[in-house]
Short mmCIF file of C-alpha atoms in Angstrom, two decimals:
data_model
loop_
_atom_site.label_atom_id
_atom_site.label_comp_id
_atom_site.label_asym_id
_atom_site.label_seq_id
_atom_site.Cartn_x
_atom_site.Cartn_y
_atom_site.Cartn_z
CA UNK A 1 -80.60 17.56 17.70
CA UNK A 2 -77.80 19.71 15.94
CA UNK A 3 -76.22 16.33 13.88
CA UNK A 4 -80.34 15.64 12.83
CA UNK A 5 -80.81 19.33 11.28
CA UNK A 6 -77.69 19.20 9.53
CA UNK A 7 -78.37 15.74 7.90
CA UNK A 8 -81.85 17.24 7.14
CA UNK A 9 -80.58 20.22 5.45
CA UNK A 10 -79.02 18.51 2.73
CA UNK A 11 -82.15 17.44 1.85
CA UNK A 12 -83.84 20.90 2.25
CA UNK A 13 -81.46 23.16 0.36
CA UNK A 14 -81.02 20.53 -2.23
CA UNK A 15 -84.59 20.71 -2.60
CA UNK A 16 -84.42 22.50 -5.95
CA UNK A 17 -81.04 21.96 -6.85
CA UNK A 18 -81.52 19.95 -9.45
CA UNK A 19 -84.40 21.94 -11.13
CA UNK A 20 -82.21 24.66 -11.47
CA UNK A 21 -80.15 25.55 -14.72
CA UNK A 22 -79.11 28.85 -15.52
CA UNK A 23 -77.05 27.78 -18.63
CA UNK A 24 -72.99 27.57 -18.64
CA UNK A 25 -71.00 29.41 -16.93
CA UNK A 26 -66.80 29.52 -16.56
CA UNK A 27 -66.99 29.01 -12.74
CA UNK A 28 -66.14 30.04 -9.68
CA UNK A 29 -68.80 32.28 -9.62
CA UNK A 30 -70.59 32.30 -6.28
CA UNK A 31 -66.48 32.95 -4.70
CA UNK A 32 -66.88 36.33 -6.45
CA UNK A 33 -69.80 37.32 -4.78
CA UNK A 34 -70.18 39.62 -1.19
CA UNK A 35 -72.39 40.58 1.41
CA UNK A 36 -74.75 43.53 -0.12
CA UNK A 37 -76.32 46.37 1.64
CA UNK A 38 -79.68 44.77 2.28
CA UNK A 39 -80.68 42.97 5.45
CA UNK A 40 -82.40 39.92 5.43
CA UNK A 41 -84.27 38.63 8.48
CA UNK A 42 -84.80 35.28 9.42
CA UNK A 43 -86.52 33.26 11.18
CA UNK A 44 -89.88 36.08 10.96
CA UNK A 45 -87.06 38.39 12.74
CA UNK A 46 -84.78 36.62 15.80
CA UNK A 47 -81.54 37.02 13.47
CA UNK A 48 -80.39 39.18 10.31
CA UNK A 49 -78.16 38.54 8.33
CA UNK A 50 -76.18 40.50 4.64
CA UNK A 51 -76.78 38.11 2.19
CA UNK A 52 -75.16 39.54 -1.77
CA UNK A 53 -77.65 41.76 -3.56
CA UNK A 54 -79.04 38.27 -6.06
CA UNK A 55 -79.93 36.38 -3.14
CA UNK A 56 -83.55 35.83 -2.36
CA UNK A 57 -85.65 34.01 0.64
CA UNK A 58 -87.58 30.76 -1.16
CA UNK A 59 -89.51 28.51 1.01
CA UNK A 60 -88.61 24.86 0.28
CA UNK A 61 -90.82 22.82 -1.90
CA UNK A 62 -93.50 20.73 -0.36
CA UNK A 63 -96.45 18.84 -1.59
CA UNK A 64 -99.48 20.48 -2.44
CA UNK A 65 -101.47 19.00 0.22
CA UNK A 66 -98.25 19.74 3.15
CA UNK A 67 -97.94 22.65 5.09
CA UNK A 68 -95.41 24.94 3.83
CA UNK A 69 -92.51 24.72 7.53
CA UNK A 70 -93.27 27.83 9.70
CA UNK A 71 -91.47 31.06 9.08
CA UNK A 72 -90.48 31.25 12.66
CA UNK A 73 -88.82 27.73 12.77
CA UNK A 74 -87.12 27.80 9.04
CA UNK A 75 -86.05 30.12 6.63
CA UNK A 76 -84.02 29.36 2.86
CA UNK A 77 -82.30 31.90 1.47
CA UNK A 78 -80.75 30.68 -2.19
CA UNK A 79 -78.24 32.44 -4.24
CA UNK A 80 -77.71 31.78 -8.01
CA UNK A 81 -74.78 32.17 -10.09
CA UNK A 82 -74.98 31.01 -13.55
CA UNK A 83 -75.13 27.30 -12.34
CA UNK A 84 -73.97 27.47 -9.50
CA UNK A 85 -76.06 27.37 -6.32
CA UNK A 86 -75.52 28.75 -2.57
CA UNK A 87 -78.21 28.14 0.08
CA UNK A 88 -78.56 29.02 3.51
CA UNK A 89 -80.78 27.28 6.02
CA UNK A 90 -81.85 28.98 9.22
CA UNK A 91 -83.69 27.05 11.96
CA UNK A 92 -84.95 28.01 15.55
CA UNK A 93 -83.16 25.15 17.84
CA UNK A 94 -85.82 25.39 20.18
CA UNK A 95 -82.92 24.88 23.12
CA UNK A 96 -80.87 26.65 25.29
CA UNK A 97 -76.45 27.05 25.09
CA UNK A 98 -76.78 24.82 28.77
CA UNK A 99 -74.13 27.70 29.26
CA UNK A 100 -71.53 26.47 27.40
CA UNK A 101 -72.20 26.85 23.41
CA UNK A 102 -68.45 25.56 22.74
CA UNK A 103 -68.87 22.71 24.03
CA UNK A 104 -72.49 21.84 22.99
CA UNK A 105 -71.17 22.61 19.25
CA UNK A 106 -68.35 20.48 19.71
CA UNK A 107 -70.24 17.62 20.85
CA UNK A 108 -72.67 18.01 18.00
CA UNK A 109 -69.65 18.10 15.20
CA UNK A 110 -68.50 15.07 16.46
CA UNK A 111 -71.16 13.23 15.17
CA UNK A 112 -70.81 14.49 11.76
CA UNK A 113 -69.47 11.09 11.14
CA UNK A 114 -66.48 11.60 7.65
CA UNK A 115 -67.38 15.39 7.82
CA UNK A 116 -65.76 15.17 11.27
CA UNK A 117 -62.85 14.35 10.66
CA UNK A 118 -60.77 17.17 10.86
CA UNK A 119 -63.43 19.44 11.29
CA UNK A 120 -62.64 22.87 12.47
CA UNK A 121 -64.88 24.70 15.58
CA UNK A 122 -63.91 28.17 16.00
CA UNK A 123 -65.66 31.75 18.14
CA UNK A 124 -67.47 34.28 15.59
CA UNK A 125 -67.64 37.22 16.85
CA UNK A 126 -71.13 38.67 17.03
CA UNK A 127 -72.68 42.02 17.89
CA UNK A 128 -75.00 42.55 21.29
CA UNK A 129 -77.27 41.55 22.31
CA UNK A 130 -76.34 38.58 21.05
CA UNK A 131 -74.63 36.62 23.44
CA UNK A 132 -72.27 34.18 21.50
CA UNK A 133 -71.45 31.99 18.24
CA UNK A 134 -69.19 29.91 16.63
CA UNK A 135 -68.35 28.17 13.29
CA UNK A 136 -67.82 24.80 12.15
CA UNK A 137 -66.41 23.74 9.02
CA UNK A 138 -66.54 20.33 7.75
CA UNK A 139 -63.16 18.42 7.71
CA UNK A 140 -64.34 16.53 4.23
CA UNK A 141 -67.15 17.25 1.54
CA UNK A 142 -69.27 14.48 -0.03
CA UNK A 143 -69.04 15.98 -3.14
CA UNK A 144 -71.46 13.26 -4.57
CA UNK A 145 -73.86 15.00 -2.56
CA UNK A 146 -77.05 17.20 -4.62
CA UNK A 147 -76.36 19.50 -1.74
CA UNK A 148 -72.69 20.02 0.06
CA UNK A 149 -72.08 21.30 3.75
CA UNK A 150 -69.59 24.22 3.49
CA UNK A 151 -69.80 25.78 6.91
CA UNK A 152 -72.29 26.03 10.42
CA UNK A 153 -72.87 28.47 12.45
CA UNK A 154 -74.56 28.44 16.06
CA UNK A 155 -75.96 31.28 17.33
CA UNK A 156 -76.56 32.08 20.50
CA UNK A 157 -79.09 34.77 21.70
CA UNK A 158 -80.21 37.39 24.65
CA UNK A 159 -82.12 34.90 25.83
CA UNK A 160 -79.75 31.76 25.78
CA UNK A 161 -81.45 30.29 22.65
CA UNK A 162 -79.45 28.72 19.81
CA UNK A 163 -80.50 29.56 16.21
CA UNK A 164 -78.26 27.56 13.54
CA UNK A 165 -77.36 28.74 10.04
CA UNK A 166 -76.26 26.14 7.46
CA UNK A 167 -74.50 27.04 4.37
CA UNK A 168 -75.21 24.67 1.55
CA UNK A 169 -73.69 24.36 -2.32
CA UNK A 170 -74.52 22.35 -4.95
CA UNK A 171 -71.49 20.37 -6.75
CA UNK A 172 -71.49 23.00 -9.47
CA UNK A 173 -70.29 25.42 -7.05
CA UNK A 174 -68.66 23.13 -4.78
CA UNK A 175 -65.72 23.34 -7.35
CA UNK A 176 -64.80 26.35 -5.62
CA UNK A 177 -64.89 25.03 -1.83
CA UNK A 178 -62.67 27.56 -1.03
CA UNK A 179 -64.45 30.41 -2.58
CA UNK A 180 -67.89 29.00 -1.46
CA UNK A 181 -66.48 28.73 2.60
CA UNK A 182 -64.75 31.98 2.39
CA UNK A 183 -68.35 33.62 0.93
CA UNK A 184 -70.11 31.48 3.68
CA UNK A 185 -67.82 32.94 6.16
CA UNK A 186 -68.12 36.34 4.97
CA UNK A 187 -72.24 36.18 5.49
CA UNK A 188 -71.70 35.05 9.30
CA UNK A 189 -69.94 37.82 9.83
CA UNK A 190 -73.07 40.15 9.37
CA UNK A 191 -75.23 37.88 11.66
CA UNK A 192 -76.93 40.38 14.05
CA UNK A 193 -80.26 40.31 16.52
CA UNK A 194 -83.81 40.55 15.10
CA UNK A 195 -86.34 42.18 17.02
CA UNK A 196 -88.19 38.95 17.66
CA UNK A 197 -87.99 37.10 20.90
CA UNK A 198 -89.54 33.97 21.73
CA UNK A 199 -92.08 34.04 23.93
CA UNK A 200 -90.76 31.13 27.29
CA UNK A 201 -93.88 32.37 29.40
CA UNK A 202 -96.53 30.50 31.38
CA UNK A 203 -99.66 30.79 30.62
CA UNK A 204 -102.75 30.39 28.34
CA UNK A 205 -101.63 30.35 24.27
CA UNK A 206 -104.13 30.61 21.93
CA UNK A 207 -104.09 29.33 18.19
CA UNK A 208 -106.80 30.12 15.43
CA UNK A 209 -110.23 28.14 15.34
CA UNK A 210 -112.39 26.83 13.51
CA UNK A 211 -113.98 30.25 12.67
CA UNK A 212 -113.12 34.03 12.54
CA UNK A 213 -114.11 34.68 16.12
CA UNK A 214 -113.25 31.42 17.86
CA UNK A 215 -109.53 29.52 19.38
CA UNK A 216 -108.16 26.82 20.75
CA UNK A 217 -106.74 27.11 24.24
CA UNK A 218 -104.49 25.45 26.32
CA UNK A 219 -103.04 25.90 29.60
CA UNK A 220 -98.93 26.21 29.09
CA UNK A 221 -96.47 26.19 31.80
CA UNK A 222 -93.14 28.28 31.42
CA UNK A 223 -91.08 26.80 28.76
CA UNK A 224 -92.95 25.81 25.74
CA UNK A 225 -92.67 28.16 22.43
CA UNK A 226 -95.76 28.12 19.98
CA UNK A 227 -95.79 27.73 16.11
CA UNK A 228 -98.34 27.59 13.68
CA UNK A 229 -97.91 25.68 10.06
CA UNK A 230 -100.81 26.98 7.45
CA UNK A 231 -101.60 24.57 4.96
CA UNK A 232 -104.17 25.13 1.95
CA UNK A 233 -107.05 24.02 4.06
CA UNK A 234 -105.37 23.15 7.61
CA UNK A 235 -103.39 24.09 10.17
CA UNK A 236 -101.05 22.35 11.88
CA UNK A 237 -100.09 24.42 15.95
CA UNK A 238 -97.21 23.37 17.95
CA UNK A 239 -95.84 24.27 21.60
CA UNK A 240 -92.13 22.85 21.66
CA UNK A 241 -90.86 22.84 24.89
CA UNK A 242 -87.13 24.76 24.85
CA UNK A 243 -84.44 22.01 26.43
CA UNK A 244 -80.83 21.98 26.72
CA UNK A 245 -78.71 21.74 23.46
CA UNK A 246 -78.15 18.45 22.67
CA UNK A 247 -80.82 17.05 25.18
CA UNK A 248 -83.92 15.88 23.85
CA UNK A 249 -86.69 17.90 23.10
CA UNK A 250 -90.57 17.62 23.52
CA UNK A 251 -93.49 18.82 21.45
CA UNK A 252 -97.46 18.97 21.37
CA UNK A 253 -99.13 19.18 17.76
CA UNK A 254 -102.12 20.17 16.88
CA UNK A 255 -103.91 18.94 13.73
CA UNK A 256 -107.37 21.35 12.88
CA UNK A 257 -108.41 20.25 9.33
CA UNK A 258 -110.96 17.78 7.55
CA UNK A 259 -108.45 14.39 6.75
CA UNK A 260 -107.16 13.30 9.76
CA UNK A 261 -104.95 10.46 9.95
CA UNK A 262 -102.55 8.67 13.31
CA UNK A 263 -99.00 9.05 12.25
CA UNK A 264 -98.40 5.76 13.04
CA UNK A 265 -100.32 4.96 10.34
CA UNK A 266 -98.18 7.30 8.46
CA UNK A 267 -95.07 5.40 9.00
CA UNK A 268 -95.96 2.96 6.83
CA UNK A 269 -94.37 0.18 8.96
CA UNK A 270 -95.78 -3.26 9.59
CA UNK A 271 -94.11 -3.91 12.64
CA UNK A 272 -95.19 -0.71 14.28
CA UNK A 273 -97.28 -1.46 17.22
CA UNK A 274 -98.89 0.60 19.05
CA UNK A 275 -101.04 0.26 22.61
CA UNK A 276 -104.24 2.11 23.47
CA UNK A 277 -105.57 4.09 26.66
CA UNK A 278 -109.22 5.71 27.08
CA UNK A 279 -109.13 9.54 27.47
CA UNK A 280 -111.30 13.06 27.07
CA UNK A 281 -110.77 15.63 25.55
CA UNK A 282 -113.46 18.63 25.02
CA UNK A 283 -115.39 16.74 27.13
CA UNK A 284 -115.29 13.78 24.35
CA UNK A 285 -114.51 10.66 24.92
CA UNK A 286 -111.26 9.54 23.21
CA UNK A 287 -108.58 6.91 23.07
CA UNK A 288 -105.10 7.69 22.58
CA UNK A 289 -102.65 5.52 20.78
CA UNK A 290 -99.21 5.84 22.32
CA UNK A 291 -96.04 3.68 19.92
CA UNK A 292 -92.50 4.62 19.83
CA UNK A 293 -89.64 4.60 17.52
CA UNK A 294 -85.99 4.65 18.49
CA UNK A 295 -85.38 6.87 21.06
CA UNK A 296 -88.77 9.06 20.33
CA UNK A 297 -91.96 8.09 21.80
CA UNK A 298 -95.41 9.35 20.03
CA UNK A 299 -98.76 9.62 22.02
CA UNK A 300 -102.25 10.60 19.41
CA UNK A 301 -105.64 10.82 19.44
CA UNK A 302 -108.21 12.11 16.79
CA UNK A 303 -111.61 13.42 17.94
CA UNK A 304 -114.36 15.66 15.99
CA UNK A 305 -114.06 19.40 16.43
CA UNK A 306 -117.54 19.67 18.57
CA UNK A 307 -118.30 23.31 16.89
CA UNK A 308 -117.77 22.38 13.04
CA UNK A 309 -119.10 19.63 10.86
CA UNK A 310 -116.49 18.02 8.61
CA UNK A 311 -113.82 19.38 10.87
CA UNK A 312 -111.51 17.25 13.42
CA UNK A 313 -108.49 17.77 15.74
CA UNK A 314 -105.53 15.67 15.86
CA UNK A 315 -103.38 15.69 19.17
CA UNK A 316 -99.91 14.02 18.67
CA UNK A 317 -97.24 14.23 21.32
CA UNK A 318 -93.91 13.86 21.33
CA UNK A 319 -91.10 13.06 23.52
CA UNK A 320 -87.85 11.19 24.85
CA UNK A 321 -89.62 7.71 25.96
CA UNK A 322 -93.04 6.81 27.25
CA UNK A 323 -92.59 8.44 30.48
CA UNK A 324 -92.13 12.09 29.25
CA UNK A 325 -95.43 12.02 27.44
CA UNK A 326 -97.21 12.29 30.88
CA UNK A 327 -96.77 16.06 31.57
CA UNK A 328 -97.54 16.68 27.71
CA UNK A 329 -100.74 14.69 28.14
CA UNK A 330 -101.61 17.36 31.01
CA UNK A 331 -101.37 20.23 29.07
CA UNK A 332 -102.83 18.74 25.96
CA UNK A 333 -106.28 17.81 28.12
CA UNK A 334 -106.57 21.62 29.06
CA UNK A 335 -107.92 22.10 25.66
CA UNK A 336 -110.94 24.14 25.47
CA UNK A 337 -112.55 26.57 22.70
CA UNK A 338 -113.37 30.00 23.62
CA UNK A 339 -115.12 32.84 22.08
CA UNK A 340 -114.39 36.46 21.24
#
């Protein structure tokens, strides 16, 4: 899980790194630069963190028609100087420490393949409530990379969860690796608790409908931690079930919008197949397409939204192998609308 963010990241915070140019500069700026006055929260509030005074949150870029990644799962913070370019990644794990965040972060750094090698894990001190954290910094740099790993950090909170920061810089600054880690370093340091908790309880969770006054519901056993994506003219709702670190997770989506479309058919991959099963949902008739790739197994079905013309929902459930997708299909087949 940990390995598959990190390899993502250097696609998200080198999202923009090659749009940006600030003109020349003489180097080794961002090395100059420290932690400012100003808190910056993350993650719509679990952590905080002192980021220098230039540094600003920016969403990474996404097509027009995508929804923009939740505020509660991802947050970019970028910091410019002269060319050079620092960014920070956030995300919400969605997994417990297991009890033993050392060695779930030095399981996960061994699969950094080169960057591995030689890599350094080591304790960061953190305020209460949080509960514990450590580093990790890459034993080699791709420097060929638009974005460059320069340090980790894995944060554990009150309530066991792991949040992970990522500090990325592009090859302009990654002249100054030193400077860059030690600034990277420097920013962990002021990691402290948001106010926000996630919320692990059973019960019914309720995401926006089709209109002002009307929801989706589902019934949710303990466990499962719900997210909402808002795109320009859908939403996209998620319960993610919290695991262990390094154990795989599980997820329900929930597709409301007017071009629905099976993401196997999004894969774009001829020798996808994929068998079907007969199903309800809303009281609808429906068949659900169940396929897997790799490890991951992928369970969808599409059906009309019964109180809005023009408007569907698309279930698609995730989890470690055909198996797991049973207990997802329960919840997902509590579904019902309800009224104010």
């Amino acid at each position: 899980m940990l390995c598959e963010k990190i390899g993502r990241g250097f696609a998200c915070a080198g999202g923009l790194m090659l749009l940006f140019w600030a003109g020349a500069t003489q180097g080794q700026e961002l090395g100059k630069h420290k932690p400012g006055k100003q808190v910056t929260e993350l993650l719509g509030g679990r952590l905080q963190v002192r980021m220098p005074e230039k540094a600003r949150v920016e969403g990474r870029q996404h097509s027009i028609m995508a929804a923009p990644e939740a505020l509660t799962e991802e947050t970019r913070v970028v910091l410019d100087a002269g060319n050079e370019r620092l960014v920070l990644m956030a995300w919400e794990l969605f997994a417990t420490s297991g009890g033993d965040l050392a060695k779930a972060v030095a399981a996960d750094v061994a699969k950094w393949g080169d960057m591995a090698q030689g890599a350094k894990v080591e304790p960061l001190p953190v305020p209460k409530p949080l509960q514990d954290a450590r580093l990790a910094i890459p034993g080699k740099h791709d420097l060929s990379r638009e974005a460059i790993l320069v340090l980790a950090a894995y944060v554990e909170s009150a309530d066991g969860t792991v949040q992970m920061l990522a500090f990325y810089v592009n090859p302009a600054g990654a002249k100054d690796l030193g400077g860059c880690t030690a600034l990277a370093k420097s920013v962990a340091q002021t990691i402290g608790a948001g106010a926000k908790r996630l919320d692990l309880s059973a019960g019914k969770k309720r995401f926006a409908g089709a209109g002002d006054k009307d929801f989706l519901a589902l019934d949710v056993p303990a466990g499962f931690v719900a997210t909402t994506q808002q795109g320009p003219d859908f939403s996209v709702y998620r319960l993610r079930r919290v695991s262990v670190l390094g154990e795989p997770g599980a997820s329900i989506g929930i597709y409301l919008g007017g071009h629905p479309s099976y993401q196997h058919k999004q894969a774009r991959d001829e020798k996808l197949e994929f068998s079907t099963a007969k199903g309800k949902l809303l009281g609808q008739e429906v068949e659900w397409h169940t396929w897997s790739r790799g490890p991951a197994a992928t369970t969808e079905a599409i059906l009309p939204h019964p109180g809005a013309k023009g408007l569907f929902l698309h279930l698609f459930l995730s989890a470690a192998g055909e198996a797991a997708l049973a207990p997802l299909r329960a919840i997902a087949e509590t579904i019902k609308i309800e009224h104010e």
